[in-house]
C-alpha positions as a printed Julia matrix, in Angstrom:
220×3 Matrix{Float64}:
   0.0     0.0     0.0
   1.21    3.52   -0.79
   2.59    5.39    2.24
   0.07    8.23    2.01
  -2.86    5.86    1.53
  -1.8     3.98    4.64
  -1.39    7.2     6.65
  -4.97    8.16    5.79
  -6.14    5.21    7.88
  -4.12    6.3    10.94
  -5.49    8.72   13.6
  -3.77   12.17   13.8
  -2.18   11.45   17.21
  -0.64    8.25   15.87
   0.72   10.15   12.85
   2.45   12.7    15.11
   4.03    9.9    17.16
   4.94    7.89   14.07
   6.7    10.84   12.4
   8.65   11.67   15.54
   9.61    8.02   16.13
  10.69    7.21   12.56
  12.73   10.41   12.19
  14.22    9.88   15.65
  15.31    6.33   14.83
  16.72    7.43   11.47
  18.69   10.22   13.14
  19.92    7.73   15.73
  21.56    5.74   12.94
  18.92    3.22   11.83
  18.24    3.37    8.05
  14.54    4.28    7.87
  12.54    6.39    5.35
  12.15    9.4     7.66
  11.96   11.94    4.87
   9.3     9.95    2.98
   7.15    9.68    6.11
   7.52   13.4     6.83
   6.7    14.52    3.28
   3.72   12.17    3.04
   2.37   13.33    6.41
   2.79   17.02    5.56
   1.02   16.48    2.24
  -1.77   14.66    4.06
  -2.08   17.57    6.51
  -2.66   19.93    3.58
  -5.64   17.81    2.49
  -7.17   16.99    5.88
  -7.9    19.55    8.58
  -7.55   16.97   11.37
  -3.75   17.05   11.16
  -2.13   20.2    12.53
   1.01   21.05   10.51
   2.5    22.97   13.46
   2.25   19.95   15.76
   3.52   17.72   12.95
   6.56   19.95   12.39
   7.22   20.13   16.14
   7.14   16.33   16.46
   9.43   15.93   13.47
  11.87   18.49   14.88
  11.85   16.88   18.33
  12.46   13.45   16.82
  15.35   14.76   14.73
  17.08   16.52   17.65
  16.54   13.78   20.25
  17.47   10.98   17.83
  20.69   12.73   16.79
  21.62   13.35   20.44
  21.1     9.68   21.34
  23.12    8.67   18.28
  25.93   10.99   19.41
  25.97    9.41   22.88
  26.01    5.88   21.43
  28.79    6.78   18.99
  30.89    8.4    21.7
  30.59    5.32   23.89
  30.86    2.68   21.16
  33.69    4.25   19.16
  35.12    2.6    16.03
  33.88   -0.9    16.94
  30.32    0.47   16.68
  30.89    1.51   13.05
  32.33   -1.93   12.26
  29.28   -3.58   13.86
  26.9    -1.33   11.91
  28.79   -2.17    8.73
  28.12   -5.86    9.36
  24.4    -5.28   10.06
  23.73   -2.64    7.38
  26.44   -3.09    4.71
  24.48   -1.08    2.16
  24.41    2.04    4.34
  27.46    1.64    6.61
  30.0     0.3     4.14
  33.62    1.35    4.53
  33.32    3.64    1.5
  30.27    5.44    2.94
  31.9     5.81    6.35
  35.08    7.18    4.74
  33.04    9.7     2.73
  31.13   10.86    5.81
  34.33   11.06    7.85
  36.02   13.26    5.23
  33.0    15.57    5.34
  33.28   15.84    9.13
  37.02   16.49    9.02
  36.56   19.21    6.4
  33.4    20.95    7.66
  33.23   20.08   11.36
  29.94   21.1    12.96
  28.63   22.28    9.57
  28.66   18.65    8.46
  26.08   17.96   11.17
  24.0    20.97   10.12
  24.02   20.38    6.36
  24.07   16.61    6.83
  20.46   16.88    7.95
  19.53   17.59    4.3
  21.51   14.66    2.85
  20.09   11.15    3.28
  23.45    9.44    3.87
  24.82   12.02    6.31
  21.48   12.23    8.11
  21.99    8.62    9.25
  25.69    9.07   10.03
  25.7    12.5    11.67
  24.91   11.6    15.28
  26.93    8.38   15.72
  29.91    9.6    13.68
  30.11   12.91   15.56
  30.29   10.9    18.78
  32.91    8.51   17.42
  35.07   11.47   16.27
  34.67   13.11   19.71
  33.21   16.36   18.4
  32.66   18.77   21.33
  29.07   18.33   22.45
  28.22   22.04   22.45
  29.2    22.27   18.77
  27.24   19.16   17.94
  24.18   20.31   19.87
  24.16   23.75   18.2
  24.36   22.28   14.71
  21.91   19.52   15.63
  19.22   21.89   16.95
  19.52   24.41   14.12
  19.64   21.72   11.43
  16.73   19.81   12.96
  14.52   22.9    13.13
  15.33   24.04    9.61
  15.05   20.59    8.0
  12.05   19.16    9.84
  10.12   22.4    10.32
  11.04   23.77    6.9
  10.15   20.57    5.06
   6.79   20.37    6.83
   5.94   24.01    6.03
   7.0    23.86    2.38
   5.22   20.59    1.59
   2.1    21.69    3.48
   1.73   24.99    1.61
   2.58   23.39   -1.74
  -0.14   20.82   -1.07
  -2.69   23.53   -0.2
  -1.92   25.52   -3.34
  -1.93   22.43   -5.56
  -5.28   21.22   -4.22
  -6.83   24.67   -4.72
  -5.46   24.88   -8.25
  -6.75   21.42   -9.17
 -10.22   22.22   -7.84
 -10.37   25.45   -9.81
  -8.93   24.12  -13.04
  -9.99   20.47  -12.93
 -11.54   20.77  -16.42
  -8.17   21.84  -17.81
  -6.66   18.69  -16.4
  -9.34   16.64  -18.13
  -8.78   18.39  -21.47
  -5.01   17.97  -21.13
  -5.41   14.26  -20.35
  -7.64   13.78  -23.42
  -5.21   15.65  -25.69
  -2.22   13.71  -24.36
  -4.06   10.42  -24.81
  -5.15   11.32  -28.36
  -1.66   12.48  -29.33
  -0.09    9.31  -27.92
  -2.58    7.19  -29.87
  -1.82    8.98  -33.15
   1.94    8.74  -32.61
   1.75    5.03  -31.83
  -0.54    4.43  -34.81
   1.83    6.31  -37.14
   4.87    4.4   -35.89
   3.03    1.08  -36.22
   2.05    1.94  -39.81
   5.61    2.96  -40.65
   7.02   -0.24  -39.14
   4.5    -2.36  -41.06
   5.47   -0.61  -44.32
   9.16   -1.24  -43.68
   8.52   -4.91  -42.97
   6.53   -5.23  -46.22
   9.34   -3.58  -48.2
  11.95   -5.88  -46.63
   9.82   -8.93  -47.4
   9.41   -7.88  -51.05
  13.14   -7.29  -51.42
  13.92  -10.71  -49.98
  11.65  -12.58  -52.39
  13.39  -13.76  -55.65
  12.31  -12.04  -58.81
  10.27  -14.11  -61.24
  12.31  -15.35  -64.23
  10.47  -14.94  -67.53
   9.94  -18.24  -69.4
  10.67  -18.22  -73.13
   7.91  -19.38  -75.4
């Protein structure tokens, strides 16, 4: 079942908790589709008045900040062996190449890697644990974590919500244009396919005629 279709069957309170939990676990270092859940929920909020986008954004932000902080604590305590263990459990996400890429980003950008990493799927999973493993000062991590969490979670919720509201209003107002466009696209596709089929059939007929031996005239 499509994510948004499934979310439509879930009560608003459960959606708030689900968004916060999934994003929190993803930020902690578990590969989960946090961004997909957030975008789908924000789009659903734009179509249903039962879901408050402010509460949704707050839950997403809290999940992002808390999850990253827990991931930092786990990484600081587990160290390098933790990354090796994660590589064995999730080789697709925590391979040596991915860890090396994330580590170079941290060495080059420092706390900005935590901030901007919130907007990159790979770094979003790595940010908390790797910052702890590399012993980044907690105050730097916390500053980047809070600012990045607010901007990513709150900003994504707001943008998707307002885009959904505008899109729904536009579709209601110009639904007949969508119908006309669909008919024209369908008709055009049919004519193109028909023309190509006719051209291909003509080419096959010409090839068949060329392959047949010419009739030899018989002398009287």
